[in-house]
DNA sequence: TCTCACACCTTTGAAGTGG
DNA sequence: CCACTTCAAAGGTGTGAGA
């Protein structure tokens, strides 16, 4: 599948001068195939291990480029060891996976699929830091961890025209095989991957995860993995820093913020969770949105062209009311200043 | 470790209003 | 007819108690 080009992206979104090119064999270490066995290397206690030099927000393969859109939020969660809640009826991910795709053939059809792969074979426990606590559960059928994007399949120009969001994906610990639910084991470690599947003319893959899963074995499929999106599946939060980050960034949890005037009690606010908070949120005008948007983020493609991809989407989503338009305008002005 | 009811929140769409 | 506002229902949050 050619070479994987990994460009460094600093915390401020600027390119790192230390961009590196990885060969296929190198890439297998950092960008495992969804079908490979869990990593041979041992579990990483004390939170998820970032790539050397920090996780990048950009991946490219065979001319196709993928940018993890809300990378700054992911990175902040990643530093604490991201946790995702599992519930019987399914819980949405937060942050969720949102990508900007470039380099597709405009008139060719593609299916975009998200898979969630176990990283290791251990069960973990939280003891002020994440540590392995024994052998893990046998992993469920891989096809139950595949989530096709609701717009699949669509033309390349359609995928490239807007952000590809998997906000509808829900995580569960019940094996009911319900549509839209991805079945995971609690206290296990997972990593999402985006798969771009080119569709041959006249071919119809439908929306069946099992059928799409089989397609992932095709050599023409391109897989993009971002280490900063790794997470621990849990049924209740273990690390209070993660709880606080979720409350800070997820608008649906606004009622738990200290400044919301809520009478509800919240857990003591860990001081560490405040670090870097001002970079992404403004007092009185949070740039975090229910779908995880944090405003325009500079994206660097493989050709070095700067993009401001979230902008259009924000305006579209915010055009419901004049107030929301002002919100979008302020975002644009502040980011372009 | 997991489940559930709960209060609080945002989103969404229908209905109403005014130019 | 269109743009905007208001309102209520639906559904997404973390909490905390209990199993």
mmCIF file of C-alpha atoms (C1' of nucleotides) in Angstrom:
data_model
loop_
_atom_site.group_PDB
_atom_site.id
_atom_site.type_symbol
_atom_site.label_atom_id
_atom_site.label_comp_id
_atom_site.label_asym_id
_atom_site.label_seq_id
_atom_site.Cartn_x
_atom_site.Cartn_y
_atom_site.Cartn_z
ATOM 1 C CA UNK A 1 0.000 0.000 0.000
ATOM 2 C CA UNK A 2 2.946 2.300 -0.582
ATOM 3 C CA UNK A 3 4.551 4.447 2.052
ATOM 4 C CA UNK A 4 2.928 5.941 5.116
ATOM 5 C CA UNK A 5 3.875 9.580 5.458
ATOM 6 C CA UNK A 6 3.651 10.841 9.009
ATOM 7 C CA UNK A 7 3.880 14.569 9.454
ATOM 8 C CA UNK A 8 4.384 15.923 12.941
ATOM 9 C CA UNK A 9 1.711 18.300 14.171
ATOM 10 C CA UNK A 10 2.501 20.404 17.189
ATOM 11 C CA UNK A 11 0.084 21.196 19.963
ATOM 12 C CA UNK A 12 -0.698 24.506 18.293
ATOM 13 C CA UNK A 13 -1.498 22.807 15.031
ATOM 14 C CA UNK A 14 1.676 23.907 13.304
ATOM 15 C CA UNK A 15 3.770 21.473 11.370
ATOM 16 C CA UNK A 16 6.747 19.986 13.057
ATOM 17 C CA UNK A 17 10.035 20.250 11.216
ATOM 18 C CA UNK A 18 10.696 16.647 12.129
ATOM 19 C CA UNK A 19 8.284 15.099 9.669
ATOM 20 C CA UNK A 20 9.235 11.495 9.050
ATOM 21 C CA UNK A 21 8.498 8.984 6.357
ATOM 22 C CA UNK A 22 7.741 5.451 7.485
ATOM 23 C CA UNK A 23 8.125 2.369 5.390
ATOM 24 C CA UNK A 24 5.425 -0.273 5.383
ATOM 25 C CA UNK A 25 7.354 -2.400 7.836
ATOM 26 C CA UNK A 26 7.789 0.522 10.193
ATOM 27 C CA UNK A 27 4.171 1.497 9.810
ATOM 28 C CA UNK A 28 2.995 -1.883 10.974
ATOM 29 C CA UNK A 29 4.314 -1.069 14.419
ATOM 30 C CA UNK A 30 2.447 2.172 14.822
ATOM 31 C CA UNK A 31 -0.409 1.541 12.426
ATOM 32 C CA UNK A 32 -1.448 -2.050 12.915
ATOM 33 C CA UNK A 33 -3.878 -3.706 10.581
ATOM 34 C CA UNK A 34 -7.267 -4.322 12.186
ATOM 35 C CA UNK A 35 -6.750 -8.016 11.642
ATOM 36 C CA UNK A 36 -3.312 -8.395 13.138
ATOM 37 C CA UNK A 37 -2.900 -10.105 16.469
ATOM 38 C CA UNK A 38 -2.810 -7.867 19.491
ATOM 39 C CA UNK A 39 0.529 -6.161 19.879
ATOM 40 C CA UNK A 40 3.292 -8.489 20.905
ATOM 41 C CA UNK A 41 4.754 -5.829 23.116
ATOM 42 C CA UNK A 42 3.489 -5.829 26.672
ATOM 43 C CA UNK A 43 0.824 -3.565 28.049
ATOM 44 C CA UNK A 44 1.752 -0.013 28.832
ATOM 45 C CA UNK A 45 1.037 0.831 32.462
ATOM 46 C CA UNK A 46 0.343 4.358 33.468
ATOM 47 C CA UNK A 47 -1.824 5.468 30.610
ATOM 48 C CA UNK A 48 -1.702 5.166 26.862
ATOM 49 C CA UNK A 49 1.672 5.499 25.282
ATOM 50 C CA UNK A 50 2.018 8.292 22.752
ATOM 51 C CA UNK A 51 4.139 7.826 19.658
ATOM 52 C CA UNK A 52 7.671 9.053 19.937
ATOM 53 C CA UNK A 53 7.598 12.772 19.226
ATOM 54 C CA UNK A 54 3.858 12.891 19.899
ATOM 55 C CA UNK A 55 0.953 11.477 17.900
ATOM 56 C CA UNK A 56 0.359 13.014 14.512
ATOM 57 C CA UNK A 57 -3.029 14.229 13.254
ATOM 58 C CA UNK A 58 -2.282 13.422 9.619
ATOM 59 C CA UNK A 59 -1.979 10.137 7.747
ATOM 60 C CA UNK A 60 -1.597 9.451 4.049
ATOM 61 C CA UNK A 61 -1.559 6.303 1.987
ATOM 62 C CA UNK A 62 -1.587 5.775 -1.750
ATOM 63 C CA UNK A 63 -2.304 9.442 -2.391
ATOM 64 C CA UNK A 64 -5.214 9.465 0.046
ATOM 65 C CA UNK A 65 -4.770 11.713 3.068
ATOM 66 C CA UNK A 66 -6.697 11.550 6.323
ATOM 67 C CA UNK A 67 -6.614 14.152 9.086
ATOM 68 C CA UNK A 68 -7.947 13.493 12.557
ATOM 69 C CA UNK A 69 -10.083 16.577 12.890
ATOM 70 C CA UNK A 70 -10.410 17.074 16.661
ATOM 71 C CA UNK A 71 -6.851 16.038 17.340
ATOM 72 C CA UNK A 72 -6.168 18.598 20.077
ATOM 73 C CA UNK A 73 -9.037 17.292 22.220
ATOM 74 C CA UNK A 74 -7.983 13.689 21.612
ATOM 75 C CA UNK A 75 -4.433 14.545 22.624
ATOM 76 C CA UNK A 76 -5.596 16.088 25.887
ATOM 77 C CA UNK A 77 -7.636 13.005 26.748
ATOM 78 C CA UNK A 78 -4.798 10.764 25.573
ATOM 79 C CA UNK A 79 -2.419 12.320 28.079
ATOM 80 C CA UNK A 80 -4.662 11.140 30.937
ATOM 81 C CA UNK A 81 -5.554 7.766 29.399
ATOM 82 C CA UNK A 82 -8.828 8.111 27.506
ATOM 83 C CA UNK A 83 -11.805 6.169 28.862
ATOM 84 C CA UNK A 84 -15.048 5.404 27.026
ATOM 85 C CA UNK A 85 -18.219 4.331 28.839
ATOM 86 C CA UNK A 86 -19.991 1.125 27.821
ATOM 87 C CA UNK A 87 -23.715 0.763 28.533
ATOM 88 C CA UNK A 88 -26.325 -1.848 27.746
ATOM 89 C CA UNK A 89 -28.205 0.381 25.279
ATOM 90 C CA UNK A 90 -24.997 1.899 23.903
ATOM 91 C CA UNK A 91 -23.081 5.052 24.781
ATOM 92 C CA UNK A 92 -21.649 7.493 22.283
ATOM 93 C CA UNK A 93 -17.918 8.075 22.210
ATOM 94 C CA UNK A 94 -16.605 11.413 23.419
ATOM 95 C CA UNK A 95 -14.486 12.647 21.868
ATOM 96 C CA UNK A 96 -15.619 10.835 18.773
ATOM 97 C CA UNK A 97 -13.771 10.071 15.550
ATOM 98 C CA UNK A 98 -14.040 12.792 12.926
ATOM 99 C CA UNK A 99 -11.837 12.884 9.852
ATOM 100 C CA UNK A 100 -11.048 15.056 6.858
ATOM 101 C CA UNK A 101 -10.303 12.951 3.803
ATOM 102 C CA UNK A 102 -8.375 14.129 0.728
ATOM 103 C CA UNK A 103 -6.943 12.547 -2.408
ATOM 104 C CA UNK A 104 -9.923 10.360 -3.323
ATOM 105 C CA UNK A 105 -10.993 9.987 -6.947
ATOM 106 C CA UNK A 106 -13.972 12.402 -7.124
ATOM 107 C CA UNK A 107 -16.190 10.193 -9.303
ATOM 108 C CA UNK A 108 -15.367 6.869 -7.703
ATOM 109 C CA UNK A 109 -17.477 5.354 -4.938
ATOM 110 C CA UNK A 110 -15.982 4.564 -1.547
ATOM 111 C CA UNK A 111 -17.231 3.005 1.648
ATOM 112 C CA UNK A 112 -15.810 4.404 4.880
ATOM 113 C CA UNK A 113 -15.736 2.079 7.842
ATOM 114 C CA UNK A 114 -14.543 2.513 11.421
ATOM 115 C CA UNK A 115 -13.253 -0.526 13.242
ATOM 116 C CA UNK A 116 -12.287 -0.749 16.899
ATOM 117 C CA UNK A 117 -9.454 -3.150 17.548
ATOM 118 C CA UNK A 118 -8.179 -4.581 20.846
ATOM 119 C CA UNK A 119 -4.635 -3.388 21.455
ATOM 120 C CA UNK A 120 -3.509 -6.165 23.740
ATOM 121 C CA UNK A 121 -4.672 -9.405 25.358
ATOM 122 C CA UNK A 122 -4.818 -8.084 28.913
ATOM 123 C CA UNK A 123 -7.503 -6.981 31.271
ATOM 124 C CA UNK A 124 -6.540 -3.723 32.979
ATOM 125 C CA UNK A 125 -7.379 -2.065 36.259
ATOM 126 C CA UNK A 126 -7.112 1.460 37.554
ATOM 127 C CA UNK A 127 -4.837 1.844 40.542
ATOM 128 C CA UNK A 128 -4.033 5.557 40.339
ATOM 129 C CA UNK A 129 -2.709 4.591 36.920
ATOM 130 C CA UNK A 130 -3.706 1.946 34.390
ATOM 131 C CA UNK A 131 -2.003 -1.396 34.886
ATOM 132 C CA UNK A 132 -2.542 -4.933 33.573
ATOM 133 C CA UNK A 133 -4.490 -7.101 35.997
ATOM 134 C CA UNK A 134 -4.538 -10.430 34.200
ATOM 135 C CA UNK A 135 -5.501 -12.159 30.984
ATOM 136 C CA UNK A 136 -8.218 -10.464 29.000
ATOM 137 C CA UNK A 137 -11.543 -11.804 27.801
ATOM 138 C CA UNK A 138 -11.511 -13.646 24.475
ATOM 139 C CA UNK A 139 -12.279 -10.936 21.977
ATOM 140 C CA UNK A 140 -15.644 -10.866 20.294
ATOM 141 C CA UNK A 141 -16.149 -11.493 16.606
ATOM 142 C CA UNK A 142 -14.248 -8.738 14.810
ATOM 143 C CA UNK A 143 -17.234 -7.949 12.589
ATOM 144 C CA UNK A 144 -19.144 -6.825 15.698
ATOM 145 C CA UNK A 145 -16.533 -4.115 16.119
ATOM 146 C CA UNK A 146 -17.009 -2.684 12.624
ATOM 147 C CA UNK A 147 -19.138 0.425 12.085
ATOM 148 C CA UNK A 148 -19.878 1.570 8.531
ATOM 149 C CA UNK A 149 -20.422 5.298 8.077
ATOM 150 C CA UNK A 150 -24.125 6.050 7.578
ATOM 151 C CA UNK A 151 -23.418 7.695 4.187
ATOM 152 C CA UNK A 152 -21.554 4.693 2.747
ATOM 153 C CA UNK A 153 -21.092 4.211 -0.059
ATOM 154 C CA UNK A 154 -20.669 7.656 -1.639
ATOM 155 C CA UNK A 155 -18.583 9.382 -4.290
ATOM 156 C CA UNK A 156 -15.098 10.514 -3.405
ATOM 157 C CA UNK A 157 -16.047 14.157 -3.955
ATOM 158 C CA UNK A 158 -18.860 13.757 -1.409
ATOM 159 C CA UNK A 159 -16.518 12.371 1.254
ATOM 160 C CA UNK A 160 -13.971 15.110 0.592
ATOM 161 C CA UNK A 161 -16.561 17.929 0.626
ATOM 162 C CA UNK A 162 -17.282 17.637 4.317
ATOM 163 C CA UNK A 163 -16.015 16.074 7.511
ATOM 164 C CA UNK A 164 -16.554 12.372 8.012
ATOM 165 C CA UNK A 165 -17.997 11.964 11.503
ATOM 166 C CA UNK A 166 -18.722 8.784 13.398
ATOM 167 C CA UNK A 167 -20.708 10.485 16.140
ATOM 168 C CA UNK A 168 -23.541 7.976 15.765
ATOM 169 C CA UNK A 169 -21.323 5.112 16.837
ATOM 170 C CA UNK A 170 -22.304 3.692 20.216
ATOM 171 C CA UNK A 171 -20.313 1.393 22.461
ATOM 172 C CA UNK A 172 -21.910 -1.436 24.398
ATOM 173 C CA UNK A 173 -20.893 -4.378 26.559
ATOM 174 C CA UNK A 174 -23.962 -6.421 25.550
ATOM 175 C CA UNK A 175 -23.687 -8.805 22.635
ATOM 176 C CA UNK A 176 -27.125 -8.151 21.110
ATOM 177 C CA UNK A 177 -25.704 -7.455 17.641
ATOM 178 C CA UNK A 178 -27.825 -4.307 17.342
ATOM 179 C CA UNK A 179 -27.217 -2.015 14.409
ATOM 180 C CA UNK A 180 -25.020 0.932 15.257
ATOM 181 C CA UNK A 181 -23.647 -0.696 18.405
ATOM 182 C CA UNK A 182 -20.040 -1.780 18.730
ATOM 183 C CA UNK A 183 -19.511 -4.536 21.285
ATOM 184 C CA UNK A 184 -16.438 -4.192 23.551
ATOM 185 C CA UNK A 185 -15.202 -5.634 26.841
ATOM 186 C CA UNK A 186 -14.933 -3.427 29.915
ATOM 187 C CA UNK A 187 -11.462 -2.748 31.309
ATOM 188 C CA UNK A 188 -9.868 -3.601 27.963
ATOM 189 C CA UNK A 189 -7.861 -1.365 25.687
ATOM 190 C CA UNK A 190 -8.917 -0.482 22.134
ATOM 191 C CA UNK A 191 -7.889 1.615 19.153
ATOM 192 C CA UNK A 192 -10.180 2.891 16.369
ATOM 193 C CA UNK A 193 -9.093 2.687 12.719
ATOM 194 C CA UNK A 194 -10.607 4.281 9.637
ATOM 195 C CA UNK A 195 -10.822 2.102 6.517
ATOM 196 C CA UNK A 196 -11.321 3.577 3.054
ATOM 197 C CA UNK A 197 -12.778 0.936 0.735
ATOM 198 C CA UNK A 198 -12.834 1.713 -3.003
ATOM 199 C CA UNK A 199 -15.989 0.293 -4.587
ATOM 200 C CA UNK A 200 -15.766 -1.245 -8.045
ATOM 201 C CA UNK A 201 -18.260 -0.031 -10.643
ATOM 202 C CA UNK A 202 -21.546 -1.922 -10.349
ATOM 203 C CA UNK A 203 -20.532 -3.346 -6.984
ATOM 204 C CA UNK A 204 -22.819 -2.851 -3.978
ATOM 205 C CA UNK A 205 -21.541 -3.641 -0.512
ATOM 206 C CA UNK A 206 -24.709 -2.514 1.215
ATOM 207 C CA UNK A 207 -24.607 -1.567 4.870
ATOM 208 C CA UNK A 208 -23.999 -4.953 6.444
ATOM 209 C CA UNK A 209 -21.033 -4.746 8.854
ATOM 210 C CA UNK A 210 -20.257 -8.430 8.311
ATOM 211 C CA UNK A 211 -20.053 -7.948 4.542
ATOM 212 C CA UNK A 212 -17.995 -4.782 4.930
ATOM 213 C CA UNK A 213 -15.736 -6.547 7.395
ATOM 214 C CA UNK A 214 -14.875 -9.144 4.756
ATOM 215 C CA UNK A 215 -13.982 -6.320 2.373
ATOM 216 C CA UNK A 216 -11.364 -5.084 4.842
ATOM 217 C CA UNK A 217 -9.159 -8.017 3.874
ATOM 218 C CA UNK A 218 -8.825 -6.651 0.352
ATOM 219 C CA UNK A 219 -5.366 -5.234 -0.472
ATOM 220 C CA UNK A 220 -7.002 -2.176 -2.037
ATOM 221 C CA UNK A 221 -8.375 -1.061 1.330
ATOM 222 C CA UNK A 222 -6.522 1.805 2.990
ATOM 223 C CA UNK A 223 -6.384 1.843 6.796
ATOM 224 C CA UNK A 224 -5.638 4.914 8.912
ATOM 225 C CA UNK A 225 -4.956 4.699 12.610
ATOM 226 C CA UNK A 226 -4.248 7.493 15.085
ATOM 227 C CA UNK A 227 -2.602 6.400 18.343
ATOM 228 C CA UNK A 228 -4.091 9.363 20.216
ATOM 229 C CA UNK A 229 -7.557 7.813 19.778
ATOM 230 C CA UNK A 230 -6.712 4.749 21.876
ATOM 231 C CA UNK A 231 -8.961 4.291 24.880
ATOM 232 C CA UNK A 232 -9.888 2.044 27.786
ATOM 233 C CA UNK A 233 -13.457 0.718 27.735
ATOM 234 C CA UNK A 234 -15.110 1.075 31.153
ATOM 235 C CA UNK A 235 -18.585 0.891 32.666
ATOM 236 C CA UNK A 236 -17.859 3.770 35.028
ATOM 237 C CA UNK A 237 -15.048 6.270 34.951
ATOM 238 C CA UNK A 238 -11.894 5.267 36.798
ATOM 239 C CA UNK A 239 -9.725 8.359 36.432
ATOM 240 C CA UNK A 240 -11.299 11.548 37.821
ATOM 241 C CA UNK A 241 -9.181 13.610 35.418
ATOM 242 C CA UNK A 242 -10.993 11.957 32.512
ATOM 243 C CA UNK A 243 -14.354 12.655 34.165
ATOM 244 C CA UNK A 244 -13.418 16.304 34.482
ATOM 245 C CA UNK A 245 -12.249 16.511 30.852
ATOM 246 C CA UNK A 246 -15.544 15.014 29.684
ATOM 247 C CA UNK A 247 -17.480 17.518 31.792
ATOM 248 C CA UNK A 248 -15.335 20.371 30.503
ATOM 249 C CA UNK A 249 -15.654 19.483 26.820
ATOM 250 C CA UNK A 250 -18.983 17.697 26.377
ATOM 251 C CA UNK A 251 -21.925 20.143 26.250
ATOM 252 C CA UNK A 252 -24.322 17.408 27.328
ATOM 253 C CA UNK A 253 -22.423 17.274 30.615
ATOM 254 C CA UNK A 254 -22.613 21.041 31.106
ATOM 255 C CA UNK A 255 -24.823 20.549 34.121
ATOM 256 C CA UNK A 256 -21.863 19.124 35.997
ATOM 257 C CA UNK A 257 -19.619 22.125 35.466
ATOM 258 C CA UNK A 258 -18.911 24.131 38.594
ATOM 259 C CA UNK A 259 -19.898 27.401 36.912
ATOM 260 C CA UNK A 260 -23.261 26.056 35.734
ATOM 261 C CA UNK A 261 -25.003 26.972 38.969
ATOM 262 C CA UNK A 262 -26.158 23.406 39.345
ATOM 263 C CA UNK A 263 -27.027 22.234 42.818
ATOM 264 C CA UNK A 264 -25.691 18.819 42.023
ATOM 265 C CA UNK A 265 -22.528 17.717 43.729
ATOM 266 C CA UNK A 266 -19.509 16.962 41.603
ATOM 267 C CA UNK A 267 -16.339 15.172 42.436
ATOM 268 C CA UNK A 268 -13.384 17.332 43.544
ATOM 269 C CA UNK A 269 -11.837 19.006 40.507
ATOM 270 C CA UNK A 270 -8.328 17.693 39.858
ATOM 271 C CA UNK A 271 -5.906 20.568 39.352
ATOM 272 C CA UNK A 272 -4.078 18.803 36.520
ATOM 273 C CA UNK A 273 -7.137 18.815 34.319
ATOM 274 C CA UNK A 274 -6.899 22.574 34.030
ATOM 275 C CA UNK A 275 -3.632 22.394 32.143
ATOM 276 C CA UNK A 276 -3.950 23.700 28.619
ATOM 277 C CA UNK A 277 -7.659 24.262 28.988
ATOM 278 C CA UNK A 278 -7.466 27.877 27.841
ATOM 279 C CA UNK A 279 -6.024 26.763 24.518
ATOM 280 C CA UNK A 280 -9.297 25.360 23.302
ATOM 281 C CA UNK A 281 -12.050 27.078 25.227
ATOM 282 C CA UNK A 282 -12.888 30.693 25.775
ATOM 283 C CA UNK A 283 -14.697 31.967 28.853
ATOM 284 C CA UNK A 284 -18.332 32.644 28.063
ATOM 285 C CA UNK A 285 -18.046 31.310 24.522
ATOM 286 C CA UNK A 286 -17.013 27.720 24.508
ATOM 287 C CA UNK A 287 -15.638 26.649 21.179
ATOM 288 C CA UNK A 288 -16.308 23.053 22.062
ATOM 289 C CA UNK A 289 -19.491 21.853 20.394
ATOM 290 C CA UNK A 290 -21.775 18.908 21.022
ATOM 291 C CA UNK A 291 -20.324 17.149 18.039
ATOM 292 C CA UNK A 292 -16.839 17.850 19.283
ATOM 293 C CA UNK A 293 -16.038 20.777 16.997
ATOM 294 C CA UNK A 294 -13.524 23.144 18.488
ATOM 295 C CA UNK A 295 -13.525 25.638 15.655
ATOM 296 C CA UNK A 296 -11.258 25.800 12.670
ATOM 297 C CA UNK A 297 -8.114 23.801 13.046
ATOM 298 C CA UNK A 298 -5.154 24.159 10.728
ATOM 299 C CA UNK A 299 -4.601 20.999 8.790
ATOM 300 C CA UNK A 300 -1.460 20.229 6.869
ATOM 301 C CA UNK A 301 -1.869 17.941 3.905
ATOM 302 C CA UNK A 302 0.920 15.921 2.378
ATOM 303 C CA UNK A 303 1.357 18.565 -0.280
ATOM 304 C CA UNK A 304 1.842 21.184 2.401
ATOM 305 C CA UNK A 305 -1.338 23.131 1.595
ATOM 306 C CA UNK A 306 -2.993 24.708 4.601
ATOM 307 C CA UNK A 307 -6.684 23.984 4.968
ATOM 308 C CA UNK A 308 -9.332 25.330 7.278
ATOM 309 C CA UNK A 309 -11.756 22.503 7.004
ATOM 310 C CA UNK A 310 -14.145 22.822 9.933
ATOM 311 C CA UNK A 311 -15.213 26.320 8.963
ATOM 312 C CA UNK A 312 -17.894 25.572 6.377
ATOM 313 C CA UNK A 313 -19.398 22.883 8.494
ATOM 314 C CA UNK A 314 -19.716 25.177 11.497
ATOM 315 C CA UNK A 315 -21.570 27.776 9.434
ATOM 316 C CA UNK A 316 -23.889 25.145 7.985
ATOM 317 C CA UNK A 317 -24.656 23.675 11.365
ATOM 318 C CA UNK A 318 -25.008 27.046 13.027
ATOM 319 C CA UNK A 319 -27.238 28.762 10.484
ATOM 320 C CA UNK A 320 -30.374 27.879 12.400
ATOM 321 C CA UNK A 321 -30.423 31.113 14.316
ATOM 322 C CA UNK A 322 -28.859 34.524 14.042
ATOM 323 C CA UNK A 323 -27.225 33.985 17.404
ATOM 324 C CA UNK A 324 -25.549 30.860 16.214
ATOM 325 C CA UNK A 325 -24.300 32.681 13.144
ATOM 326 C CA UNK A 326 -22.692 35.265 15.376
ATOM 327 C CA UNK A 327 -21.101 32.365 17.230
ATOM 328 C CA UNK A 328 -19.672 31.033 13.984
ATOM 329 C CA UNK A 329 -18.468 34.482 12.951
ATOM 330 C CA UNK A 330 -16.684 35.002 16.244
ATOM 331 C CA UNK A 331 -15.032 31.612 15.858
ATOM 332 C CA UNK A 332 -13.859 32.465 12.360
ATOM 333 C CA UNK A 333 -12.621 35.900 13.347
ATOM 334 C CA UNK A 334 -10.732 34.667 16.362
ATOM 335 C CA UNK A 335 -9.094 31.848 14.454
ATOM 336 C CA UNK A 336 -8.140 33.878 11.428
ATOM 337 C CA UNK A 337 -6.741 36.736 13.531
ATOM 338 C "C1'" DT B 1 -17.490 -3.856 38.650
ATOM 339 C "C1'" DC B 2 -21.926 -3.117 36.886
ATOM 340 C "C1'" DT B 3 -26.747 -1.306 36.496
ATOM 341 C "C1'" DC B 4 -30.265 1.881 37.089
ATOM 342 C "C1'" DA B 5 -33.003 6.063 38.163
ATOM 343 C "C1'" DC B 6 -32.325 10.672 38.343
ATOM 344 C "C1'" DA B 7 -31.638 15.734 37.332
ATOM 345 C "C1'" DC B 8 -29.732 18.637 34.063
ATOM 346 C "C1'" DC B 9 -28.405 19.680 29.682
ATOM 347 C "C1'" DT B 10 -28.446 20.197 24.249
ATOM 348 C "C1'" DT B 11 -30.555 19.190 19.978
ATOM 349 C "C1'" DT B 12 -34.274 18.968 16.931
ATOM 350 C "C1'" DG B 13 -38.427 19.914 14.640
ATOM 351 C "C1'" DA B 14 -43.052 21.720 14.676
ATOM 352 C "C1'" DA B 15 -45.894 25.624 15.392
ATOM 353 C "C1'" DG B 16 -46.447 30.445 15.826
ATOM 354 C "C1'" DT B 17 -45.312 35.268 14.595
ATOM 355 C "C1'" DG B 18 -44.130 39.286 11.930
ATOM 356 C "C1'" DG B 19 -42.353 41.625 7.848
ATOM 357 C "C1'" DC C 1 -43.495 33.294 1.327
ATOM 358 C "C1'" DC C 2 -39.646 33.659 4.130
ATOM 359 C "C1'" DA C 3 -36.929 34.326 8.253
ATOM 360 C "C1'" DC C 4 -36.955 34.167 12.845
ATOM 361 C "C1'" DT C 5 -38.604 32.844 17.610
ATOM 362 C "C1'" DT C 6 -40.686 29.886 20.927
ATOM 363 C "C1'" DC C 7 -41.738 25.621 22.876
ATOM 364 C "C1'" DA C 8 -41.876 20.786 23.944
ATOM 365 C "C1'" DA C 9 -40.185 16.221 23.160
ATOM 366 C "C1'" DA C 10 -36.316 13.296 22.539
ATOM 367 C "C1'" DG C 11 -32.152 11.903 23.757
ATOM 368 C "C1'" DG C 12 -27.161 12.515 25.664
ATOM 369 C "C1'" DT C 13 -24.573 13.445 30.084
ATOM 370 C "C1'" DG C 14 -22.302 12.112 34.840
ATOM 371 C "C1'" DT C 15 -23.822 11.042 39.619
ATOM 372 C "C1'" DG C 16 -24.614 8.119 43.332
ATOM 373 C "C1'" DA C 17 -26.846 4.332 45.480
ATOM 374 C "C1'" DG C 18 -27.413 -0.393 45.511
ATOM 375 C "C1'" DA C 19 -26.545 -5.088 43.794
#
